[in-house]
mmCIF file of C-alpha atoms in Angstrom:
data_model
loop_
_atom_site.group_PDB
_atom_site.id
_atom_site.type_symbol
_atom_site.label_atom_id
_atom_site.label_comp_id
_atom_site.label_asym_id
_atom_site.label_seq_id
_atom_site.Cartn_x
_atom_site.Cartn_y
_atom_site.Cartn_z
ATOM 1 C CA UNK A 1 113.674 52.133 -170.548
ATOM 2 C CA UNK A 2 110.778 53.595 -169.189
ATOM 3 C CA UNK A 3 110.816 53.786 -165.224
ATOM 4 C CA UNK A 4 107.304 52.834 -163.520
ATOM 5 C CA UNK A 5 107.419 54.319 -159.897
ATOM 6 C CA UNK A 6 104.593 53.247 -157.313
ATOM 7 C CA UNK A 7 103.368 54.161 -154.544
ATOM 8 C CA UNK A 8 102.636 53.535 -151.337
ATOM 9 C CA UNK A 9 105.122 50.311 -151.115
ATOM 10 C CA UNK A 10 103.337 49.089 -147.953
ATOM 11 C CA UNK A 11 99.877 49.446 -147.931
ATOM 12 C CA UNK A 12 98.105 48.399 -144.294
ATOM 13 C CA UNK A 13 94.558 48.728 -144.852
ATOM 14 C CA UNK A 14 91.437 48.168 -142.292
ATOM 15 C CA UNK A 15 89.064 45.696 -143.427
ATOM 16 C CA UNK A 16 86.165 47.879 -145.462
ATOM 17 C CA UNK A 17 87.920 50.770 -145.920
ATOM 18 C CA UNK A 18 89.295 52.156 -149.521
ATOM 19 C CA UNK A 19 92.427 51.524 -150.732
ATOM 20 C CA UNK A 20 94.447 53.556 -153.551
ATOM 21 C CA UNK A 21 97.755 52.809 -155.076
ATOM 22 C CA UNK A 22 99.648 55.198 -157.503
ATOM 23 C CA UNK A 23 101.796 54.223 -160.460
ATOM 24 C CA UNK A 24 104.047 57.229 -162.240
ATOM 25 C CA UNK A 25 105.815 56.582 -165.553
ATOM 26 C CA UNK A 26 109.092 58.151 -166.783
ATOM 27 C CA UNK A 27 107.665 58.894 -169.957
ATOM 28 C CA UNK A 28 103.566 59.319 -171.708
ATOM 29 C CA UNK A 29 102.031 55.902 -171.954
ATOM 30 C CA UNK A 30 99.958 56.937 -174.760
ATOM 31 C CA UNK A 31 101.221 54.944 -178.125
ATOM 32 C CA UNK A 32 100.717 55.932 -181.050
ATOM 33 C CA UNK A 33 97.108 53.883 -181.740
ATOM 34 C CA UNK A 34 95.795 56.586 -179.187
ATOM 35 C CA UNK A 35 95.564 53.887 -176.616
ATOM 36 C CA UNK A 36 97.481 53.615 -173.282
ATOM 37 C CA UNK A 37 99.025 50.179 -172.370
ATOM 38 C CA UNK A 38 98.818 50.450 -168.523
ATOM 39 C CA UNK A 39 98.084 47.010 -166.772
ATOM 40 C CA UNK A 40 97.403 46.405 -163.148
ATOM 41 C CA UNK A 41 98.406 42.974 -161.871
ATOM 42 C CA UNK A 42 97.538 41.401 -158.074
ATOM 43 C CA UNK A 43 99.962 38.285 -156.610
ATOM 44 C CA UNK A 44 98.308 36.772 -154.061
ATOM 45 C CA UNK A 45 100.856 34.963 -151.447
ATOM 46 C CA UNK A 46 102.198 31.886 -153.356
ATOM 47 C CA UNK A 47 100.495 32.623 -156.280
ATOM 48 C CA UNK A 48 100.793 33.776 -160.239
ATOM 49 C CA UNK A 49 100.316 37.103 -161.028
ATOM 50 C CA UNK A 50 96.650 37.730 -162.052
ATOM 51 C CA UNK A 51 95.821 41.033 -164.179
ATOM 52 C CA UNK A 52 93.015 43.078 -162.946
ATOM 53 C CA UNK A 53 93.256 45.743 -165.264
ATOM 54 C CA UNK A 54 94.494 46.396 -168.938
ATOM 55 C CA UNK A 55 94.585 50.059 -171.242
ATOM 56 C CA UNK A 56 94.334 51.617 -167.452
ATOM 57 C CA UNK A 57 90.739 50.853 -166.987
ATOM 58 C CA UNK A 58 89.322 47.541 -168.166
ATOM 59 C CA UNK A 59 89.119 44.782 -165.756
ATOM 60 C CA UNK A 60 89.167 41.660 -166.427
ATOM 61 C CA UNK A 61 86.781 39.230 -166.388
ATOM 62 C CA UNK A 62 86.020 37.870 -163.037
ATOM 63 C CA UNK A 63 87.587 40.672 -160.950
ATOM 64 C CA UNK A 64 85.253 42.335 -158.711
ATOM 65 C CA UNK A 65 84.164 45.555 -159.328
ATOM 66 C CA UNK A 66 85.293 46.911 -156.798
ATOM 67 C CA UNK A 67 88.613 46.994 -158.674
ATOM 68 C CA UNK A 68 88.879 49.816 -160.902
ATOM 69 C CA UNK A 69 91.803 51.603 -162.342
ATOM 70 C CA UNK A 70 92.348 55.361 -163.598
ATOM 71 C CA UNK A 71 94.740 57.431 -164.698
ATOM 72 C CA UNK A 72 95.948 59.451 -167.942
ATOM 73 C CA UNK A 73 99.650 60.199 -169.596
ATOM 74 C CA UNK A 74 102.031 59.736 -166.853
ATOM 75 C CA UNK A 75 100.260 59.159 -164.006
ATOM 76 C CA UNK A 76 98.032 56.313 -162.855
ATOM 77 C CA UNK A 77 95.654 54.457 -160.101
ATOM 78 C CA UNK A 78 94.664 51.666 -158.740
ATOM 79 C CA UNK A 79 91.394 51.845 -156.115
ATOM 80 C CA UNK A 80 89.757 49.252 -154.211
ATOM 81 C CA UNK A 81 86.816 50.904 -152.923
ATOM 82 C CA UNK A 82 86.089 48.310 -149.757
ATOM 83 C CA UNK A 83 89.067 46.066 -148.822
ATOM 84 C CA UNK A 84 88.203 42.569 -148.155
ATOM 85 C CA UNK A 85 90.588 39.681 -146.950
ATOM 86 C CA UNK A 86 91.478 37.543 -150.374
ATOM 87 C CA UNK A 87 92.614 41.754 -151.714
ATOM 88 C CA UNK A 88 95.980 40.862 -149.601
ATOM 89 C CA UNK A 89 99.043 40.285 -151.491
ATOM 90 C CA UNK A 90 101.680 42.279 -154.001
ATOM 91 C CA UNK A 91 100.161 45.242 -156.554
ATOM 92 C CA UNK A 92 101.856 45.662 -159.836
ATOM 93 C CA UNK A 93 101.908 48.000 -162.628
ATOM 94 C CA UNK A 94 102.790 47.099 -165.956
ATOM 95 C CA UNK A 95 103.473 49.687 -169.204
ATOM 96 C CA UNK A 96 103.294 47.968 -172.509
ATOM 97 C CA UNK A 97 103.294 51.162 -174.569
ATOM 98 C CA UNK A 98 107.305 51.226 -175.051
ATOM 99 C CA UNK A 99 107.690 47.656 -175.432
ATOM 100 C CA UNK A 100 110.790 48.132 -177.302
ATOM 101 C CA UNK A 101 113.413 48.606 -175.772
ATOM 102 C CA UNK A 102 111.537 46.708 -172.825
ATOM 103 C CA UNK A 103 108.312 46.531 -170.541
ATOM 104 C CA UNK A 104 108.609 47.288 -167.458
ATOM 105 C CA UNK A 105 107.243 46.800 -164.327
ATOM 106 C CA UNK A 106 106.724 49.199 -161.001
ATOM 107 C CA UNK A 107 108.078 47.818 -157.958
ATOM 108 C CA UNK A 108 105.002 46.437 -156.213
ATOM 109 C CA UNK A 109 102.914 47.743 -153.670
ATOM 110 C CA UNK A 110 102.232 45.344 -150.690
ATOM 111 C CA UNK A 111 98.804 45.327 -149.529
ATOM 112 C CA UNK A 112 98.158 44.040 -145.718
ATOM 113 C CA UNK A 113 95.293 44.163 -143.409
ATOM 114 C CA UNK A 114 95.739 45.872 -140.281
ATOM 115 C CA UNK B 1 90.125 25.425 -169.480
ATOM 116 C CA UNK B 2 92.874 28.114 -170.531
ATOM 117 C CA UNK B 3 95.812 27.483 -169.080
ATOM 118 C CA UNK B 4 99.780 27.168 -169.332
ATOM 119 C CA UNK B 5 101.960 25.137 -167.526
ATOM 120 C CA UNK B 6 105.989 25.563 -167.275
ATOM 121 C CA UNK B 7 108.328 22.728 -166.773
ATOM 122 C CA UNK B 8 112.271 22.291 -166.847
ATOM 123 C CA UNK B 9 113.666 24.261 -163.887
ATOM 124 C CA UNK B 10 115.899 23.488 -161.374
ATOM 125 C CA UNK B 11 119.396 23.314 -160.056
ATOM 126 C CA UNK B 12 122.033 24.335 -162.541
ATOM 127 C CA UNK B 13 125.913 25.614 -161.963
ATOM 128 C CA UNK B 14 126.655 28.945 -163.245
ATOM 129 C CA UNK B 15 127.766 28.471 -166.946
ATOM 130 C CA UNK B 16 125.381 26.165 -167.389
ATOM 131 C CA UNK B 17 122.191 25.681 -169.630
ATOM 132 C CA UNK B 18 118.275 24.759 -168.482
ATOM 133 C CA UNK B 19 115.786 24.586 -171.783
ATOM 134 C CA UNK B 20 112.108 25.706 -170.282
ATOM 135 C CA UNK B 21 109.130 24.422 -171.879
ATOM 136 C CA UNK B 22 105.228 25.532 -171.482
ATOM 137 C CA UNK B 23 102.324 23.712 -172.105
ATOM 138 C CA UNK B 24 99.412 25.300 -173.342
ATOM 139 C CA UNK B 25 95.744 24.268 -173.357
ATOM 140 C CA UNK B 26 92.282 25.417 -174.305
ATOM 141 C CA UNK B 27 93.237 28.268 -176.636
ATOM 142 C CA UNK B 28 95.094 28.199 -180.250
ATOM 143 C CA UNK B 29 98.356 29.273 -179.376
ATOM 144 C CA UNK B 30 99.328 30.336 -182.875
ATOM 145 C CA UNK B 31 97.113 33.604 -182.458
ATOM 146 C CA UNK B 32 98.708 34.865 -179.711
ATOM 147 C CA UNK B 33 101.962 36.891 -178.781
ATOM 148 C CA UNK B 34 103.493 35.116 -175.910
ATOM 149 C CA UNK B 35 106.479 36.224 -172.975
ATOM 150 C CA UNK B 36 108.534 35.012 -169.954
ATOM 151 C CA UNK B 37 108.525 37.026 -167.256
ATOM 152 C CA UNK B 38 110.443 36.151 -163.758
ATOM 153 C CA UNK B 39 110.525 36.538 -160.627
ATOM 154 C CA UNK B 40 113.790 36.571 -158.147
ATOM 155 C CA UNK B 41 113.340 35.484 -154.870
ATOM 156 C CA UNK B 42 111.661 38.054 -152.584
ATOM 157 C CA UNK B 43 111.633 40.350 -155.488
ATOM 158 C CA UNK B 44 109.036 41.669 -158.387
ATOM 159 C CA UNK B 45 108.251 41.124 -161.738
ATOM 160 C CA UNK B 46 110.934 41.517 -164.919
ATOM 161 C CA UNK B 47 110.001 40.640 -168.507
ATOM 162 C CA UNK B 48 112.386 38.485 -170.203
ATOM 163 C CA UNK B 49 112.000 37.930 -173.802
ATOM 164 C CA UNK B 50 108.441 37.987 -175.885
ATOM 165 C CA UNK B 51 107.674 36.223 -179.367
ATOM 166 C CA UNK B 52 105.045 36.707 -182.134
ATOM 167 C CA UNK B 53 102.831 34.345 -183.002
ATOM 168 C CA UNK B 54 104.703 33.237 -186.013
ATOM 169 C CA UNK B 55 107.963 33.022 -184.233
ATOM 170 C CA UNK B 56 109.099 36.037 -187.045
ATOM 171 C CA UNK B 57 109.976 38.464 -184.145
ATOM 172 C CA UNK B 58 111.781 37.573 -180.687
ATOM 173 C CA UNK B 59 112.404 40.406 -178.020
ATOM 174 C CA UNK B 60 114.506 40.290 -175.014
ATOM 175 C CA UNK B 61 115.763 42.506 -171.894
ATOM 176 C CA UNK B 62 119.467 43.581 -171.924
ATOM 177 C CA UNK B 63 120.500 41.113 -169.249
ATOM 178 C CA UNK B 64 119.429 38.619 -170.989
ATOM 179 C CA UNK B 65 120.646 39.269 -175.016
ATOM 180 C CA UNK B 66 122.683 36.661 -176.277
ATOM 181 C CA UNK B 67 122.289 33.983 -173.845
ATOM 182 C CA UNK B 68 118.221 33.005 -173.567
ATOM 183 C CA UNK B 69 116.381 32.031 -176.585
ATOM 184 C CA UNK B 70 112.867 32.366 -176.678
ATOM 185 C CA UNK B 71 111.132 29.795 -179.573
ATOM 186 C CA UNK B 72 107.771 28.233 -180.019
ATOM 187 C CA UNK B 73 106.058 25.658 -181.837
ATOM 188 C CA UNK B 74 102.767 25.889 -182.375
ATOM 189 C CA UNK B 75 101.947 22.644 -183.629
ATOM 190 C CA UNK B 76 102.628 21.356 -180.097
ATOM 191 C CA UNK B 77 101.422 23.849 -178.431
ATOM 192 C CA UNK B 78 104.004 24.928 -176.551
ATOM 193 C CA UNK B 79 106.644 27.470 -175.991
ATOM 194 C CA UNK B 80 110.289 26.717 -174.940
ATOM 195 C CA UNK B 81 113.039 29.347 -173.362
ATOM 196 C CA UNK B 82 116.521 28.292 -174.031
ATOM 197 C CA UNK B 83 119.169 29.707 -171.369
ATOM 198 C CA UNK B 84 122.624 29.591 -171.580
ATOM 199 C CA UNK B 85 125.569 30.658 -169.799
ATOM 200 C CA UNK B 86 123.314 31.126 -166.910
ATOM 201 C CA UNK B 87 124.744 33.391 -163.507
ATOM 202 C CA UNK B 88 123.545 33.197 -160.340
ATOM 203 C CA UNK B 89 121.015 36.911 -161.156
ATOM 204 C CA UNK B 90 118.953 34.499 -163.244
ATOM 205 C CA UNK B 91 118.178 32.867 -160.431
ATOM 206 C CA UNK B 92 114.206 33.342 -160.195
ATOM 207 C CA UNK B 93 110.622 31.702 -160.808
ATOM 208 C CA UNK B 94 109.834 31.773 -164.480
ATOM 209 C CA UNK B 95 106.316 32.461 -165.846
ATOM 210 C CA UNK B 96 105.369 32.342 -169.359
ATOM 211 C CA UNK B 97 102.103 34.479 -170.357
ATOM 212 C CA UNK B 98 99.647 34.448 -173.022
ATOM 213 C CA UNK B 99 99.904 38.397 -173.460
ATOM 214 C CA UNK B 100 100.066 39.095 -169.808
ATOM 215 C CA UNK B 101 96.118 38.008 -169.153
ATOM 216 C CA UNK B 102 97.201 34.076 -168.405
ATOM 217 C CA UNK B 103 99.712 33.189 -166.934
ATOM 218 C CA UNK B 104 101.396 29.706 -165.759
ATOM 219 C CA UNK B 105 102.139 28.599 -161.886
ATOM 220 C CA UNK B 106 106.112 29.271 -162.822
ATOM 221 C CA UNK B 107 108.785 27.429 -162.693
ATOM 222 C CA UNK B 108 112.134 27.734 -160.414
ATOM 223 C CA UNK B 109 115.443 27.872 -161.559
ATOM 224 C CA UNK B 110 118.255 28.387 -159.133
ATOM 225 C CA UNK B 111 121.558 28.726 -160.546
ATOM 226 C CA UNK B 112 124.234 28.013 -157.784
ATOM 227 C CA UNK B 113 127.281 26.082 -157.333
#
């Protein structure tokens, strides 16, 4: 299976200020289509996951823009360019590129406010 | 409103079997690939088993092969996960996802004796 590696794992962050989390895979995430099926997911405290980000760069609708992801082959970000208080909770990446034998997830990040 | 909603968890004994169900709403079902994913206490996300949108394919992690069965039916809108011979590892919050960008509130299972 394809190992996804992040980090930092703790992330305290001053209100304002930029944040940046990395995401290495074990192997390429390019498939064979020429895209890249790396997805960046946020869990807020007692909440879902929510996907910010799909094919490493896309957001989703309704996530601010100050969201935005990056990254190429094996090696990926996530930045938030001003932290703000509802940005607190768990950070996820996600390949989907070797679905078979399994997706896999990275650890999670854990963003705070210091 | 999109959304999915999982029911059918709780307290079984290891050995035992739970049948999940989710609910969906505002979106045609039948067009979309669709996955469980949990979530063990204090602990992050693992994908569990996805299906197509025919029901034609089924995938699953290792840990899970041969015991869970994922299934859907599309006339009802909903899509089911069938454990068996559950251990106390599968203890976690279940989620099923509409292709990772919805997902439901989750479900708990605890399996404990």
């Amino acid at each position: 299976d394809v190992v996804m590696t992040q980090s930092p794992l703790s992330l305290p962050v001053t209100l304002g200020q930029p944040a940046s989390i990395s995401c290495r895979s074990s192997q390429s995430l390019v498939y064979s289509d020429g895209n890249t099926y790396l997805n960046w997911f946020q869990q807020r405290p007692g909440q879902s996951p929510r996907r910010l980000i799909y094919k490493v760069s896309n957001r989703d609708s309704g996530v601010p823009d100050r969201f935005s992801g990056s990254g190429s082959g094996t090696d990926f970000t996530l930045k938030i360019s001003r932290v703000e208080a509802e940005d607190v909770g768990v950070y996820y990446c996600m390949q989907g590129t070797h679905w078979l034998p399994a997706i896999t997830f990275g650890q999670g990040t854990r963003l705070e406010i210091k | 409103e999109v959304q999915l909603v999982e029911s059918g968890g709780g307290l079984v004994q290891p050995g035992g079997s739970l049948r999940l169900s989710c609910a969906a709403s505002g979106f045609t079902l039948s067009t979309y690939w669709m996955t469980w994913v949990r979530q063990a206490p204090g602990k992050g996300l693992e994908w569990v088993a996805n299906i197509k949108q025919d029901g034609s394919e089924r995938y699953y992690v290792d840990s899970v092969k041969g015991r869970f069965t994922i299934s859907r039916d599309n006339a009802k809108n909903s899509l089911y996960l069938q454990m068996n011979s559950l251990r106390d590892e599968d203890t976690a919050v279940y989620y099923c996802a509409r292709r990772f960008d919805i997902w439901g509130q989750g479900t708990m299972v605890t399996v404990s004796s």
